[in-house]
mmCIF file of C-alpha atoms and ligand atoms in Angstrom:
data_model
loop_
_atom_site.group_PDB
_atom_site.id
_atom_site.type_symbol
_atom_site.label_atom_id
_atom_site.label_comp_id
_atom_site.label_asym_id
_atom_site.label_seq_id
_atom_site.Cartn_x
_atom_site.Cartn_y
_atom_site.Cartn_z
ATOM 1 C CA MET A 73 88.646 64.846 100.724
ATOM 2 C CA ALA A 74 88.394 65.805 104.304
ATOM 3 C CA SER A 75 91.462 65.819 106.121
ATOM 4 C CA SER A 76 92.700 67.355 109.423
ATOM 5 C CA ILE A 77 96.595 66.925 109.047
ATOM 6 C CA ILE A 78 97.327 67.611 105.360
ATOM 7 C CA TYR A 79 95.945 70.850 103.843
ATOM 8 C CA GLY A 80 96.841 73.063 100.935
ATOM 9 C CA PRO A 81 98.627 73.116 98.520
ATOM 10 C CA VAL A 82 98.908 76.802 99.363
ATOM 11 C CA PRO A 83 100.796 79.316 97.218
ATOM 12 C CA SER A 84 104.067 80.356 99.154
ATOM 13 C CA TRP A 85 106.179 83.206 98.126
ATOM 14 C CA ARG A 86 109.173 81.232 99.697
ATOM 15 C CA LEU A 87 108.438 77.521 98.580
ATOM 16 C CA GLY A 88 106.034 77.651 95.778
ATOM 17 C CA ARG A 89 103.197 75.263 95.683
ATOM 18 C CA SER A 90 103.293 74.257 99.207
ATOM 19 C CA LEU A 91 101.363 71.163 100.518
ATOM 20 C CA GLY A 92 100.951 71.572 104.577
ATOM 21 C CA ILE A 93 101.373 68.851 107.089
ATOM 22 C CA ASP A 94 100.054 70.090 110.599
ATOM 23 C CA LEU A 95 101.471 67.969 113.226
ATOM 24 C CA LEU A 96 99.596 69.730 115.801
ATOM 25 C CA SER A 97 96.081 70.168 114.184
ATOM 26 C CA THR A 98 94.431 71.473 117.723
ATOM 27 C CA ASN A 99 91.257 73.606 117.347
ATOM 28 C CA GLY A 100 93.144 76.619 118.436
ATOM 29 C CA LYS A 101 96.846 77.916 118.029
ATOM 30 C CA THR A 102 99.367 76.070 119.821
ATOM 31 C CA CYS A 103 102.560 77.884 120.082
ATOM 32 C CA SER A 104 105.518 79.048 122.256
ATOM 33 C CA PHE A 105 105.249 82.436 121.103
ATOM 34 C CA ASP A 106 102.044 84.778 120.694
ATOM 35 C CA CYS A 107 103.411 87.021 117.746
ATOM 36 C CA ILE A 108 101.860 90.292 117.408
ATOM 37 C CA TYR A 109 101.360 89.977 113.714
ATOM 38 C CA CYS A 110 100.281 86.204 113.988
ATOM 39 C CA GLN A 111 97.472 85.386 111.276
ATOM 40 C CA LEU A 112 95.907 82.890 113.554
ATOM 41 C CA GLY A 113 94.945 85.411 116.248
ATOM 42 C CA ARG A 114 96.217 85.065 119.876
ATOM 43 C CA THR A 115 97.805 81.917 121.160
ATOM 44 C CA VAL A 116 94.953 79.620 122.769
ATOM 45 C CA TYR A 117 97.258 76.890 123.863
ATOM 46 C CA PRO A 118 100.948 78.228 125.102
ATOM 47 C CA GLU A 119 103.280 75.404 125.221
ATOM 48 C CA VAL A 120 106.689 75.153 125.760
ATOM 49 C CA GLU A 121 107.299 71.305 126.055
ATOM 50 C CA ARG A 122 107.262 68.798 123.384
ATOM 51 C CA ARG A 123 104.754 66.066 122.959
ATOM 52 C CA GLU A 124 102.645 63.973 120.476
ATOM 53 C CA PHE A 125 99.558 65.842 119.181
ATOM 54 C CA VAL A 126 98.939 63.350 116.006
ATOM 55 C CA ASN A 127 99.344 60.096 115.868
ATOM 56 C CA LEU A 128 101.490 58.790 112.773
ATOM 57 C CA ASP A 129 99.248 56.312 111.857
ATOM 58 C CA ARG A 130 96.922 58.779 111.037
ATOM 59 C CA LEU A 131 99.271 60.858 109.136
ATOM 60 C CA ALA A 132 100.114 57.678 107.137
ATOM 61 C CA GLN A 133 96.349 56.986 106.386
ATOM 62 C CA GLU A 134 96.018 60.727 105.017
ATOM 63 C CA LEU A 135 98.916 60.320 103.032
ATOM 64 C CA LYS A 136 97.725 57.161 101.591
ATOM 65 C CA THR A 137 94.376 58.716 100.450
ATOM 66 C CA LEU A 138 96.186 61.583 98.727
ATOM 67 C CA ASN A 139 96.025 61.158 94.906
ATOM 68 C CA SER A 140 98.952 62.730 92.933
ATOM 69 C CA VAL A 141 99.287 66.203 94.356
ATOM 70 C CA ALA A 142 100.872 69.068 92.287
ATOM 71 C CA ALA A 143 103.307 70.756 94.847
ATOM 72 C CA ASP A 144 106.915 71.666 94.953
ATOM 73 C CA TYR A 145 107.516 71.034 98.989
ATOM 74 C CA ALA A 146 105.554 69.182 101.837
ATOM 75 C CA THR A 147 105.745 71.886 104.424
ATOM 76 C CA PHE A 148 105.435 71.296 108.251
ATOM 77 C CA SER A 149 103.442 74.363 109.529
ATOM 78 C CA GLY A 150 99.946 74.794 110.662
ATOM 79 C CA VAL A 151 98.124 75.989 113.560
ATOM 80 C CA GLY A 152 101.272 76.581 115.513
ATOM 81 C CA GLU A 153 104.923 75.787 116.205
ATOM 82 C CA PRO A 154 105.596 72.493 114.586
ATOM 83 C CA SER A 155 108.735 71.322 116.485
ATOM 84 C CA LEU A 156 106.427 71.176 119.576
ATOM 85 C CA ALA A 157 105.443 67.676 117.989
ATOM 86 C CA SER A 158 107.573 65.203 119.531
ATOM 87 C CA ASN A 159 107.424 63.077 116.260
ATOM 88 C CA LEU A 160 108.358 65.858 114.040
ATOM 89 C CA GLY A 161 111.385 63.747 112.874
ATOM 90 C CA GLU A 162 109.539 60.494 112.108
ATOM 91 C CA ALA A 163 106.815 62.470 110.374
ATOM 92 C CA ILE A 164 109.453 64.149 108.183
ATOM 93 C CA GLU A 165 110.788 60.647 107.239
ATOM 94 C CA LEU A 166 107.196 59.032 106.752
ATOM 95 C CA VAL A 167 106.377 61.967 104.738
ATOM 96 C CA LYS A 168 109.547 61.797 102.324
ATOM 97 C CA SER A 169 109.040 58.061 101.894
ATOM 98 C CA VAL A 170 105.538 58.384 100.527
ATOM 99 C CA LEU A 171 105.204 61.644 98.910
ATOM 100 C CA LYS A 172 108.695 61.837 97.205
ATOM 101 C CA LEU A 173 108.695 65.785 97.698
ATOM 102 C CA PRO A 174 111.223 67.863 99.277
ATOM 103 C CA VAL A 175 110.455 68.571 103.032
ATOM 104 C CA ALA A 176 110.401 71.997 104.526
ATOM 105 C CA VAL A 177 109.927 72.934 108.120
ATOM 106 C CA LEU A 178 108.695 76.609 108.868
ATOM 107 C CA THR A 179 110.007 77.047 112.786
ATOM 108 C CA ASN A 180 109.868 79.883 115.356
ATOM 109 C CA SER A 181 113.342 78.758 116.164
ATOM 110 C CA SER A 182 112.302 78.615 120.122
ATOM 111 C CA LEU A 183 113.021 74.798 120.592
ATOM 112 C CA MET A 184 116.467 74.851 118.761
ATOM 113 C CA MET A 185 118.357 74.885 121.724
ATOM 114 C CA ARG A 186 117.168 71.242 122.248
ATOM 115 C CA ASP A 187 119.190 68.394 120.593
ATOM 116 C CA ASP A 188 116.481 66.595 119.380
ATOM 117 C CA VAL A 189 114.989 69.134 117.598
ATOM 118 C CA ARG A 190 118.124 70.420 115.918
ATOM 119 C CA HIS A 191 118.533 66.705 114.951
ATOM 120 C CA GLU A 192 114.985 66.286 113.707
ATOM 121 C CA LEU A 193 115.123 69.497 111.757
ATOM 122 C CA SER A 194 118.372 68.344 110.234
ATOM 123 C CA LEU A 195 116.193 65.510 108.414
ATOM 124 C CA ALA A 196 114.403 68.558 106.567
ATOM 125 C CA ASP A 197 115.570 69.784 102.961
ATOM 126 C CA VAL A 198 114.723 73.218 104.012
ATOM 127 C CA VAL A 199 114.495 74.936 107.444
ATOM 128 C CA VAL A 200 112.996 78.135 107.567
ATOM 129 C CA ALA A 201 113.854 80.015 111.082
ATOM 130 C CA LYS A 202 112.424 82.902 112.344
ATOM 131 C CA ILE A 203 114.033 85.536 113.867
ATOM 132 C CA ASP A 204 112.435 89.133 114.296
ATOM 133 C CA ALA A 205 114.306 90.933 116.727
ATOM 134 C CA PRO A 206 118.008 91.941 117.333
ATOM 135 C CA ASN A 207 117.487 92.368 121.235
ATOM 136 C CA GLU A 208 115.528 91.041 124.236
ATOM 137 C CA GLY A 209 112.975 93.588 124.423
ATOM 138 C CA LEU A 210 112.027 93.995 120.856
ATOM 139 C CA PHE A 211 111.868 89.879 120.864
ATOM 140 C CA HIS A 212 109.275 90.272 123.972
ATOM 141 C CA LYS A 213 107.424 93.004 122.349
ATOM 142 C CA ILE A 214 106.909 91.162 119.068
ATOM 143 C CA ASN A 215 107.053 87.501 119.782
ATOM 144 C CA ARG A 216 105.684 87.179 123.261
ATOM 145 C CA PRO A 217 107.440 84.406 123.986
ATOM 146 C CA ALA A 218 106.332 81.614 126.642
ATOM 147 C CA ILE A 219 109.446 80.207 126.834
ATOM 148 C CA ARG A 220 112.126 81.113 129.435
ATOM 149 C CA GLN A 221 115.027 80.881 126.893
ATOM 150 C CA THR A 222 116.585 84.179 125.624
ATOM 151 C CA LEU A 223 117.116 85.617 122.327
ATOM 152 C CA VAL A 224 120.572 85.146 122.916
ATOM 153 C CA GLU A 225 120.275 81.460 123.605
ATOM 154 C CA ILE A 226 118.180 80.998 120.552
ATOM 155 C CA LEU A 227 120.360 82.643 118.277
ATOM 156 C CA GLU A 228 123.345 80.458 119.481
ATOM 157 C CA ALA A 229 121.329 77.364 118.991
ATOM 158 C CA ILE A 230 120.636 78.530 115.218
ATOM 159 C CA ARG A 231 124.301 78.991 114.964
ATOM 160 C CA VAL A 232 125.074 75.366 116.157
ATOM 161 C CA PHE A 233 122.118 74.193 113.945
ATOM 162 C CA ARG A 234 123.681 75.951 110.828
ATOM 163 C CA LYS A 235 127.251 74.602 111.531
ATOM 164 C CA GLY A 236 125.976 70.856 111.094
ATOM 165 C CA TYR A 237 123.213 71.057 108.599
ATOM 166 C CA ARG A 238 123.705 70.245 105.193
ATOM 167 C CA GLY A 239 120.463 71.602 103.871
ATOM 168 C CA LYS A 240 119.125 75.073 102.859
ATOM 169 C CA LEU A 241 118.754 77.438 105.954
ATOM 170 C CA ALA A 242 116.380 80.291 105.526
ATOM 171 C CA LEU A 243 116.042 83.242 108.154
ATOM 172 C CA GLN A 244 112.527 84.535 108.075
ATOM 173 C CA MET A 245 112.270 88.108 109.510
ATOM 174 C CA MET A 246 108.870 89.686 109.894
ATOM 175 C CA PHE A 247 109.180 93.657 109.615
ATOM 176 C CA VAL A 248 106.546 95.724 111.210
ATOM 177 C CA GLU A 249 106.484 99.207 112.686
ATOM 178 C CA ALA A 250 108.218 98.288 115.961
ATOM 179 C CA ASN A 251 111.535 96.611 114.570
ATOM 180 C CA ARG A 252 111.605 98.452 110.974
ATOM 181 C CA GLY A 253 114.268 100.979 112.502
ATOM 182 C CA TYR A 254 116.405 98.159 113.570
ATOM 183 C CA ALA A 255 117.027 96.662 109.856
ATOM 184 C CA ALA A 256 120.794 96.957 110.157
ATOM 185 C CA ASN A 257 120.775 95.384 113.505
ATOM 186 C CA MET A 258 118.912 92.625 111.986
ATOM 187 C CA ALA A 259 121.343 92.261 109.100
ATOM 188 C CA LYS A 260 124.163 92.054 111.583
ATOM 189 C CA VAL A 261 122.331 89.033 113.638
ATOM 190 C CA ALA A 262 121.605 87.285 110.373
ATOM 191 C CA GLU A 263 125.467 87.495 109.301
ATOM 192 C CA LEU A 264 126.529 85.483 112.486
ATOM 193 C CA LEU A 265 124.087 82.963 111.580
ATOM 194 C CA SER A 266 125.152 82.333 107.935
ATOM 195 C CA PRO A 267 121.740 81.500 106.383
ATOM 196 C CA ASP A 268 121.399 80.244 102.574
ATOM 197 C CA GLU A 269 118.802 82.799 102.050
ATOM 198 C CA VAL A 270 117.207 85.929 104.189
ATOM 199 C CA GLN A 271 113.402 86.283 103.633
ATOM 200 C CA ILE A 272 112.085 89.712 104.371
ATOM 201 C CA ASN A 273 108.446 89.702 105.266
ATOM 202 C CA THR A 274 105.818 92.032 106.549
ATOM 203 C CA PRO A 275 102.214 90.802 107.322
ATOM 204 C CA LEU A 276 100.238 90.987 104.387
ATOM 205 C CA ARG A 277 97.466 88.847 105.624
ATOM 206 C CA PRO A 278 94.826 90.227 108.225
ATOM 207 C CA CYS A 279 96.075 90.504 111.815
ATOM 208 C CA GLY A 280 96.556 92.947 114.534
ATOM 209 C CA VAL A 281 99.171 95.038 113.092
ATOM 210 C CA SER A 282 99.772 97.120 109.616
ATOM 211 C CA PRO A 283 102.231 95.960 107.180
ATOM 212 C CA LEU A 284 105.166 98.031 105.876
ATOM 213 C CA SER A 285 104.738 99.562 102.549
ATOM 214 C CA PRO A 286 106.740 98.376 99.591
ATOM 215 C CA GLU A 287 108.857 101.396 99.890
ATOM 216 C CA GLU A 288 109.673 100.756 103.653
ATOM 217 C CA VAL A 289 110.250 97.039 102.861
ATOM 218 C CA ALA A 290 112.645 98.080 100.135
ATOM 219 C CA ALA A 291 114.742 100.471 102.721
ATOM 220 C CA VAL A 292 114.845 97.343 104.801
ATOM 221 C CA GLU A 293 115.855 95.264 102.198
ATOM 222 C CA HIS A 294 118.715 97.783 101.364
ATOM 223 C CA GLU A 295 120.428 97.100 104.788
ATOM 224 C CA PHE A 296 120.768 93.503 103.469
ATOM 225 C CA SER A 297 122.749 94.290 100.476
ATOM 226 C CA ASN A 298 125.749 91.995 101.718
ATOM 227 C CA PHE A 299 123.715 89.087 101.505
ATOM 228 C CA GLU A 300 123.665 87.217 98.193
ATOM 229 C CA ASN A 301 120.170 85.864 98.563
ATOM 230 C CA VAL A 302 117.339 88.099 99.704
ATOM 231 C CA VAL A 303 113.703 87.587 99.113
ATOM 232 C CA THR A 304 110.954 89.954 100.240
ATOM 233 C CA VAL A 305 107.370 89.325 100.098
ATOM 234 C CA TYR A 306 106.278 92.163 97.831
ATOM 235 C CA LYS A 307 108.736 91.032 95.203
ATOM 236 C CA ALA A 308 108.559 87.446 95.383
ATOM 237 C CA LEU A 309 106.046 85.609 92.750
ATOM 238 C CA LYS A 310 103.438 83.463 94.131
ATOM 239 C CA PRO A 311 102.127 80.495 92.218
ATOM 240 C CA GLU A 312 98.509 79.593 91.413
ATOM 241 C CA THR A 313 97.337 76.585 93.377
ATOM 242 C CA MET A 314 94.163 74.649 94.225
ATOM 243 C CA PRO A 315 93.753 73.393 97.658
ATOM 244 C CA PHE A 316 92.129 69.985 97.832
ATOM 245 C CA ASP A 317 90.074 70.864 100.871
ATOM 246 C CA LEU A 318 89.272 74.829 101.306
ATOM 247 C CA VAL A 319 88.005 74.594 105.076
ATOM 248 C CA GLU A 320 91.037 72.610 106.248
ATOM 249 C CA THR A 321 93.126 75.085 104.361
ATOM 250 C CA LEU A 322 91.717 78.351 105.610
ATOM 251 C CA ARG A 323 91.902 76.878 108.832
ATOM 252 C CA ARG A 324 95.705 77.224 108.753
ATOM 253 C CA ARG A 325 95.868 80.003 106.319
ATOM 254 C CA PRO A 326 93.090 82.369 106.948
ATOM 255 C CA LYS A 327 93.855 84.115 103.471
ATOM 256 C CA LEU A 328 95.358 82.471 100.876
HETATM 257 S S1 SF4 B 185 105.662 81.608 115.828
HETATM 258 FE FE1 SF4 B 185 104.028 81.706 114.062
HETATM 259 S S2 SF4 B 185 102.262 80.597 114.822
HETATM 260 FE FE2 SF4 B 185 103.183 80.972 116.667
HETATM 261 S S3 SF4 B 185 102.255 82.995 117.165
HETATM 262 FE FE3 SF4 B 185 104.284 83.369 115.844
HETATM 263 S S4 SF4 B 185 103.443 83.811 113.921
HETATM 264 FE FE4 SF4 B 185 101.941 82.713 115.157
#
């Protein structure tokens, strides 16, 4: 089936068989960040304001044409930052009602200071929030944000979200050469945010920077020994999946 909003399922080391929902579906990447390790290349459309990219009638049509899909999660992700879509909350409710799957959102956390974004994210069963830096300098070096807000403001927004959120909050932390010496500082940041899980990542898909080795990631993980639930990209198991549309899937996930 040809689809421009729904893709996958992709094998996810964090979410098992993950059926992707791309509420942006733009031709190039639309994001409030331009991370140095992004698998999608440079940000084509830097965006900081929310708007509707995909009409929900279109999403409803695509959901209707899905036959039974073997997936563990419906995951809002795709060619950029999903919380830029102003209909994220409605889309989460629609997907939940049709697919009967738990819903996850992968977010770069950049819009979480907004009440509407925190409310809409709270409708998801799992929110995976990105934090890659313990200070403003590294935040700008690694994430190259288009937003004016500071890292401190983003961290405070995640803390506020955590207080009211009843679902699973995971922090995803991407480690590269630039921040690998700051793992202890990152663990302190994570402690302030009380996540249910910490996900330690390094870019294994083709991108502009080299991944850390398994030994380097293990050294990073060691700094998080105070946390009960820590998963790392090298240790986690990935399930086998069969995307129903390889072209649409590879557009969002250049290497499965
Ligand atoms: S937030 Fe995600 S999509 Fe946006 S630039 Fe960073 S890695 Fe790429």
